[in-house]
Amino acid sequence: LQLNIFERVEREDGEKDRRFRIEHAQHIAPADVPRFGQLGVIPSMQPYHAIDDGRWAEKVIGPERAKTTYAFRSLEDTHARLAFGSDWPVAPATPLEGIYAAVTRRTLDDKHPGGWVPEQKITVEEALRAYTTGAAYATFEENEKGSLTPGKLADVVIIDRDLTKIPPDTIRDAKIEYTIVGGRVVYDRDAKR
């Protein structure tokens, strides 16, 4: 229904840089998945919920609909711009948990060690993009933040290892060393020890 409304607005009012988005775009009807890319609608998602909901979702919505629940890969393949966030305080604030969830899809009960609906896994690089440039684009802030580019805000998280070079199952073990916001250190792991 919401995608129909967005499509109608574009048709009747002309194309503009509105950047429509659907927050918590998690349980998507299979026929609607390609429409995100076609319409340019941003699926704003909280990946951690996939490894939580994965424990019960199939029983509630059925196996067919579960195939496009937290449809990270399918949405990425439609060229939709994914935007990830934490949904804190409902879920852990750290993006490391969300990256782990998007890449492994291992449910919290560990009943899906190969990943719940594993065909929906994405790469670490794709998850990082959704948390950075994707999130900034969703809020019209891509010229201010979202990437390490001269002139943009110096908002940086420094992690103790390269997430693209470690086994996905160990992403959760990574530690945030520093958080820098606006060029100022707001978290220093060494100061906490």
PDB file of C-alpha atoms in Angstrom:
ATOM      1  CA  LEU A   1       0.000   0.000   0.000  1.00  0.00           C
ATOM      2  CA  GLN A   2       2.717   2.494   0.937  1.00  0.00           C
ATOM      3  CA  LEU A   3       4.650   1.786  -2.261  1.00  0.00           C
ATOM      4  CA  ASN A   4       1.437   2.425  -4.227  1.00  0.00           C
ATOM      5  CA  ILE A   5       1.079   5.811  -2.537  1.00  0.00           C
ATOM      6  CA  PHE A   6       4.680   6.763  -3.311  1.00  0.00           C
ATOM      7  CA  GLU A   7       4.205   5.690  -6.929  1.00  0.00           C
ATOM      8  CA  ARG A   8       1.019   7.724  -7.239  1.00  0.00           C
ATOM      9  CA  VAL A   9       2.652  10.852  -5.780  1.00  0.00           C
ATOM     10  CA  GLU A  10       5.500  10.594  -8.302  1.00  0.00           C
ATOM     11  CA  ARG A  11       3.061  10.055 -11.163  1.00  0.00           C
ATOM     12  CA  GLU A  12       0.708  12.900 -10.206  1.00  0.00           C
ATOM     13  CA  ASP A  13       3.187  15.443  -8.862  1.00  0.00           C
ATOM     14  CA  GLY A  14       6.198  14.693 -11.021  1.00  0.00           C
ATOM     15  CA  GLU A  15       9.557  13.302 -10.135  1.00  0.00           C
ATOM     16  CA  LYS A  16      11.416  15.206  -7.427  1.00  0.00           C
ATOM     17  CA  ASP A  17      14.201  14.294  -5.054  1.00  0.00           C
ATOM     18  CA  ARG A  18      11.823  13.241  -2.286  1.00  0.00           C
ATOM     19  CA  ARG A  19      13.720  10.155  -1.146  1.00  0.00           C
ATOM     20  CA  PHE A  20      10.710   8.287   0.064  1.00  0.00           C
ATOM     21  CA  ARG A  21      11.611   5.604   2.545  1.00  0.00           C
ATOM     22  CA  ILE A  22       9.930   2.891   4.505  1.00  0.00           C
ATOM     23  CA  GLU A  23      11.173   2.546   8.046  1.00  0.00           C
ATOM     24  CA  HIS A  24      11.407  -1.008   9.400  1.00  0.00           C
ATOM     25  CA  ALA A  25      11.100  -2.428   5.877  1.00  0.00           C
ATOM     26  CA  GLN A  26      11.424  -5.943   7.193  1.00  0.00           C
ATOM     27  CA  HIS A  27       8.479  -8.171   6.276  1.00  0.00           C
ATOM     28  CA  ILE A  28       8.063  -7.382   2.585  1.00  0.00           C
ATOM     29  CA  ALA A  29       5.657  -9.108   0.225  1.00  0.00           C
ATOM     30  CA  PRO A  30       7.683 -10.857  -2.522  1.00  0.00           C
ATOM     31  CA  ALA A  31       5.987  -8.848  -5.297  1.00  0.00           C
ATOM     32  CA  ASP A  32       7.004  -5.594  -3.603  1.00  0.00           C
ATOM     33  CA  VAL A  33      10.751  -6.279  -3.391  1.00  0.00           C
ATOM     34  CA  PRO A  34      11.618  -5.139  -6.952  1.00  0.00           C
ATOM     35  CA  ARG A  35       9.433  -2.065  -6.569  1.00  0.00           C
ATOM     36  CA  PHE A  36      11.841  -0.525  -4.048  1.00  0.00           C
ATOM     37  CA  GLY A  37      14.529  -0.270  -6.710  1.00  0.00           C
ATOM     38  CA  GLN A  38      12.104   0.666  -9.489  1.00  0.00           C
ATOM     39  CA  LEU A  39      10.552   3.488  -7.465  1.00  0.00           C
ATOM     40  CA  GLY A  40      13.740   4.602  -5.726  1.00  0.00           C
ATOM     41  CA  VAL A  41      12.184   3.992  -2.313  1.00  0.00           C
ATOM     42  CA  ILE A  42      14.733   3.573   0.465  1.00  0.00           C
ATOM     43  CA  PRO A  43      14.293   0.476   2.629  1.00  0.00           C
ATOM     44  CA  SER A  44      15.407   1.644   6.069  1.00  0.00           C
ATOM     45  CA  MET A  45      16.196  -1.464   8.069  1.00  0.00           C
ATOM     46  CA  GLN A  46      17.601  -2.579  11.393  1.00  0.00           C
ATOM     47  CA  PRO A  47      19.540  -5.776  10.644  1.00  0.00           C
ATOM     48  CA  TYR A  48      19.822  -6.944  14.250  1.00  0.00           C
ATOM     49  CA  HIS A  49      16.095  -7.678  14.229  1.00  0.00           C
ATOM     50  CA  ALA A  50      16.678 -10.315  11.520  1.00  0.00           C
ATOM     51  CA  ILE A  51      18.604 -12.556  13.910  1.00  0.00           C
ATOM     52  CA  ASP A  52      16.024 -11.945  16.609  1.00  0.00           C
ATOM     53  CA  ASP A  53      12.856 -12.264  14.490  1.00  0.00           C
ATOM     54  CA  GLY A  54      14.370 -15.218  12.635  1.00  0.00           C
ATOM     55  CA  ARG A  55      13.584 -17.372  15.650  1.00  0.00           C
ATOM     56  CA  TRP A  56       9.819 -17.054  15.138  1.00  0.00           C
ATOM     57  CA  ALA A  57       8.972 -15.211  11.907  1.00  0.00           C
ATOM     58  CA  GLU A  58       8.446 -18.248   9.695  1.00  0.00           C
ATOM     59  CA  LYS A  59       5.829 -19.647  12.097  1.00  0.00           C
ATOM     60  CA  VAL A  60       3.946 -16.361  12.103  1.00  0.00           C
ATOM     61  CA  ILE A  61       4.145 -15.202   8.479  1.00  0.00           C
ATOM     62  CA  GLY A  62       4.766 -18.522   6.727  1.00  0.00           C
ATOM     63  CA  PRO A  63       7.720 -19.920   4.778  1.00  0.00           C
ATOM     64  CA  GLU A  64       6.979 -18.117   1.499  1.00  0.00           C
ATOM     65  CA  ARG A  65       6.808 -14.647   3.051  1.00  0.00           C
ATOM     66  CA  ALA A  66       9.847 -15.432   5.222  1.00  0.00           C
ATOM     67  CA  LYS A  67      11.941 -15.619   2.043  1.00  0.00           C
ATOM     68  CA  THR A  68      11.658 -11.844   1.685  1.00  0.00           C
ATOM     69  CA  THR A  69      11.846 -10.962   5.354  1.00  0.00           C
ATOM     70  CA  TYR A  70      14.876  -8.753   5.911  1.00  0.00           C
ATOM     71  CA  ALA A  71      15.473  -9.122   2.187  1.00  0.00           C
ATOM     72  CA  PHE A  72      18.904  -7.498   2.221  1.00  0.00           C
ATOM     73  CA  ARG A  73      20.273  -9.346  -0.823  1.00  0.00           C
ATOM     74  CA  SER A  74      17.092  -9.099  -2.887  1.00  0.00           C
ATOM     75  CA  LEU A  75      16.771  -5.374  -2.204  1.00  0.00           C
ATOM     76  CA  GLU A  76      20.461  -4.785  -2.912  1.00  0.00           C
ATOM     77  CA  ASP A  77      20.023  -6.616  -6.215  1.00  0.00           C
ATOM     78  CA  THR A  78      17.185  -4.241  -7.207  1.00  0.00           C
ATOM     79  CA  HIS A  79      19.640  -1.349  -6.738  1.00  0.00           C
ATOM     80  CA  ALA A  80      17.569   0.024  -3.878  1.00  0.00           C
ATOM     81  CA  ARG A  81      19.672   2.183  -1.533  1.00  0.00           C
ATOM     82  CA  LEU A  82      19.626   0.374   1.784  1.00  0.00           C
ATOM     83  CA  ALA A  83      19.848   2.488   4.930  1.00  0.00           C
ATOM     84  CA  PHE A  84      20.707   0.664   8.154  1.00  0.00           C
ATOM     85  CA  GLY A  85      20.349   1.756  11.762  1.00  0.00           C
ATOM     86  CA  SER A  86      20.324   0.146  15.183  1.00  0.00           C
ATOM     87  CA  ASP A  87      16.797   0.810  16.530  1.00  0.00           C
ATOM     88  CA  TRP A  88      18.361   1.419  19.934  1.00  0.00           C
ATOM     89  CA  PRO A  89      17.170   1.017  22.733  1.00  0.00           C
ATOM     90  CA  VAL A  90      15.128  -1.877  21.343  1.00  0.00           C
ATOM     91  CA  ALA A  91      18.278  -3.447  19.861  1.00  0.00           C
ATOM     92  CA  PRO A  92      21.991  -2.991  20.630  1.00  0.00           C
ATOM     93  CA  ALA A  93      23.315   0.437  19.668  1.00  0.00           C
ATOM     94  CA  THR A  94      26.556  -0.837  18.145  1.00  0.00           C
ATOM     95  CA  PRO A  95      26.525  -1.210  14.371  1.00  0.00           C
ATOM     96  CA  LEU A  96      28.829  -4.229  14.767  1.00  0.00           C
ATOM     97  CA  GLU A  97      25.839  -6.331  15.846  1.00  0.00           C
ATOM     98  CA  GLY A  98      23.867  -5.166  12.816  1.00  0.00           C
ATOM     99  CA  ILE A  99      26.723  -5.830  10.413  1.00  0.00           C
ATOM    100  CA  TYR A 100      27.125  -9.300  11.921  1.00  0.00           C
ATOM    101  CA  ALA A 101      23.378  -9.894  11.507  1.00  0.00           C
ATOM    102  CA  ALA A 102      23.255  -8.727   7.877  1.00  0.00           C
ATOM    103  CA  VAL A 103      26.297 -10.780   6.899  1.00  0.00           C
ATOM    104  CA  THR A 104      25.683 -14.029   8.828  1.00  0.00           C
ATOM    105  CA  ARG A 105      21.925 -14.058   9.598  1.00  0.00           C
ATOM    106  CA  ARG A 106      22.680 -16.483  12.447  1.00  0.00           C
ATOM    107  CA  THR A 107      19.675 -16.307  14.752  1.00  0.00           C
ATOM    108  CA  LEU A 108      20.093 -15.559  18.450  1.00  0.00           C
ATOM    109  CA  ASP A 109      19.057 -19.110  19.356  1.00  0.00           C
ATOM    110  CA  ASP A 110      21.753 -20.444  16.960  1.00  0.00           C
ATOM    111  CA  LYS A 111      19.239 -22.764  15.291  1.00  0.00           C
ATOM    112  CA  HIS A 112      20.362 -21.459  11.902  1.00  0.00           C
ATOM    113  CA  PRO A 113      24.180 -21.677  11.991  1.00  0.00           C
ATOM    114  CA  GLY A 114      24.350 -21.221   8.207  1.00  0.00           C
ATOM    115  CA  GLY A 115      22.038 -18.230   8.430  1.00  0.00           C
ATOM    116  CA  TRP A 116      18.279 -17.835   8.529  1.00  0.00           C
ATOM    117  CA  VAL A 117      17.140 -17.414   4.909  1.00  0.00           C
ATOM    118  CA  PRO A 118      20.829 -17.444   3.913  1.00  0.00           C
ATOM    119  CA  GLU A 119      20.146 -16.282   0.364  1.00  0.00           C
ATOM    120  CA  GLN A 120      19.426 -12.844   1.881  1.00  0.00           C
ATOM    121  CA  LYS A 121      22.941 -12.384   3.304  1.00  0.00           C
ATOM    122  CA  ILE A 122      24.969  -9.433   2.062  1.00  0.00           C
ATOM    123  CA  THR A 123      28.689  -8.710   2.136  1.00  0.00           C
ATOM    124  CA  VAL A 124      30.478  -6.750   4.833  1.00  0.00           C
ATOM    125  CA  GLU A 125      31.125  -3.989   2.298  1.00  0.00           C
ATOM    126  CA  GLU A 126      27.417  -3.763   1.443  1.00  0.00           C
ATOM    127  CA  ALA A 127      26.462  -3.650   5.135  1.00  0.00           C
ATOM    128  CA  LEU A 128      29.036  -0.937   5.830  1.00  0.00           C
ATOM    129  CA  ARG A 129      27.694   1.087   2.896  1.00  0.00           C
ATOM    130  CA  ALA A 130      24.127   0.800   4.238  1.00  0.00           C
ATOM    131  CA  TYR A 131      25.257   2.085   7.641  1.00  0.00           C
ATOM    132  CA  THR A 132      27.282   4.969   6.205  1.00  0.00           C
ATOM    133  CA  THR A 133      26.544   6.403   2.772  1.00  0.00           C
ATOM    134  CA  GLY A 134      23.113   4.751   2.642  1.00  0.00           C
ATOM    135  CA  ALA A 135      21.999   6.223   5.967  1.00  0.00           C
ATOM    136  CA  ALA A 136      23.369   9.664   5.066  1.00  0.00           C
ATOM    137  CA  TYR A 137      21.621   9.609   1.677  1.00  0.00           C
ATOM    138  CA  ALA A 138      18.313   8.648   3.311  1.00  0.00           C
ATOM    139  CA  THR A 139      18.398  11.849   5.370  1.00  0.00           C
ATOM    140  CA  PHE A 140      19.676  14.152   2.578  1.00  0.00           C
ATOM    141  CA  GLU A 141      23.018  14.425   4.408  1.00  0.00           C
ATOM    142  CA  GLU A 142      25.324  12.732   1.898  1.00  0.00           C
ATOM    143  CA  ASN A 143      27.179  16.021   1.347  1.00  0.00           C
ATOM    144  CA  GLU A 144      27.877  16.364   5.080  1.00  0.00           C
ATOM    145  CA  LYS A 145      28.578  12.822   6.262  1.00  0.00           C
ATOM    146  CA  GLY A 146      28.557   9.147   5.391  1.00  0.00           C
ATOM    147  CA  SER A 147      32.039   8.929   3.879  1.00  0.00           C
ATOM    148  CA  LEU A 148      35.588  10.011   4.622  1.00  0.00           C
ATOM    149  CA  THR A 149      35.749  12.914   2.216  1.00  0.00           C
ATOM    150  CA  PRO A 150      37.422  16.332   2.596  1.00  0.00           C
ATOM    151  CA  GLY A 151      34.865  18.900   3.692  1.00  0.00           C
ATOM    152  CA  LYS A 152      32.515  16.424   5.347  1.00  0.00           C
ATOM    153  CA  LEU A 153      32.031  16.006   9.074  1.00  0.00           C
ATOM    154  CA  ALA A 154      34.815  14.071  10.739  1.00  0.00           C
ATOM    155  CA  ASP A 155      32.470  11.434  12.161  1.00  0.00           C
ATOM    156  CA  VAL A 156      34.522   8.261  12.394  1.00  0.00           C
ATOM    157  CA  VAL A 157      34.484   4.977  14.261  1.00  0.00           C
ATOM    158  CA  ILE A 158      37.814   3.195  14.536  1.00  0.00           C
ATOM    159  CA  ILE A 159      37.563  -0.568  14.990  1.00  0.00           C
ATOM    160  CA  ASP A 160      40.358  -2.841  16.224  1.00  0.00           C
ATOM    161  CA  ARG A 161      40.319  -4.974  13.065  1.00  0.00           C
ATOM    162  CA  ASP A 162      39.405  -4.817   9.387  1.00  0.00           C
ATOM    163  CA  LEU A 163      35.888  -6.257   9.181  1.00  0.00           C
ATOM    164  CA  THR A 164      36.388  -7.108   5.516  1.00  0.00           C
ATOM    165  CA  LYS A 165      39.317  -9.393   6.306  1.00  0.00           C
ATOM    166  CA  ILE A 166      38.005 -11.451   9.235  1.00  0.00           C
ATOM    167  CA  PRO A 167      35.635 -14.428   9.337  1.00  0.00           C
ATOM    168  CA  PRO A 168      32.061 -13.075   9.475  1.00  0.00           C
ATOM    169  CA  ASP A 169      31.321 -15.036  12.650  1.00  0.00           C
ATOM    170  CA  THR A 170      33.943 -12.947  14.476  1.00  0.00           C
ATOM    171  CA  ILE A 171      32.523  -9.523  13.594  1.00  0.00           C
ATOM    172  CA  ARG A 172      30.757  -9.419  16.964  1.00  0.00           C
ATOM    173  CA  ASP A 173      34.126  -9.789  18.694  1.00  0.00           C
ATOM    174  CA  ALA A 174      35.527  -6.618  17.148  1.00  0.00           C
ATOM    175  CA  LYS A 175      36.001  -3.700  19.518  1.00  0.00           C
ATOM    176  CA  ILE A 176      35.364  -0.033  18.958  1.00  0.00           C
ATOM    177  CA  GLU A 177      38.643   1.749  19.738  1.00  0.00           C
ATOM    178  CA  TYR A 178      37.545   5.343  19.142  1.00  0.00           C
ATOM    179  CA  THR A 179      34.453   7.256  18.169  1.00  0.00           C
ATOM    180  CA  ILE A 180      35.029  10.695  16.706  1.00  0.00           C
ATOM    181  CA  VAL A 181      32.107  13.072  16.136  1.00  0.00           C
ATOM    182  CA  GLY A 182      32.654  16.385  14.419  1.00  0.00           C
ATOM    183  CA  GLY A 183      36.399  15.890  14.725  1.00  0.00           C
ATOM    184  CA  ARG A 184      36.234  15.418  18.524  1.00  0.00           C
ATOM    185  CA  VAL A 185      36.973  12.121  20.288  1.00  0.00           C
ATOM    186  CA  VAL A 186      33.822  11.199  22.221  1.00  0.00           C
ATOM    187  CA  TYR A 187      34.847   7.624  23.036  1.00  0.00           C
ATOM    188  CA  ASP A 188      38.302   6.217  23.709  1.00  0.00           C
ATOM    189  CA  ARG A 189      38.439   2.542  24.625  1.00  0.00           C
ATOM    190  CA  ASP A 190      41.813   3.010  26.357  1.00  0.00           C
ATOM    191  CA  ALA A 191      40.252   5.588  28.674  1.00  0.00           C
ATOM    192  CA  LYS A 192      37.676   2.958  29.734  1.00  0.00           C
ATOM    193  CA  ARG A 193      40.286   0.378  30.825  1.00  0.00           C
TER     194      ARG A 193
END
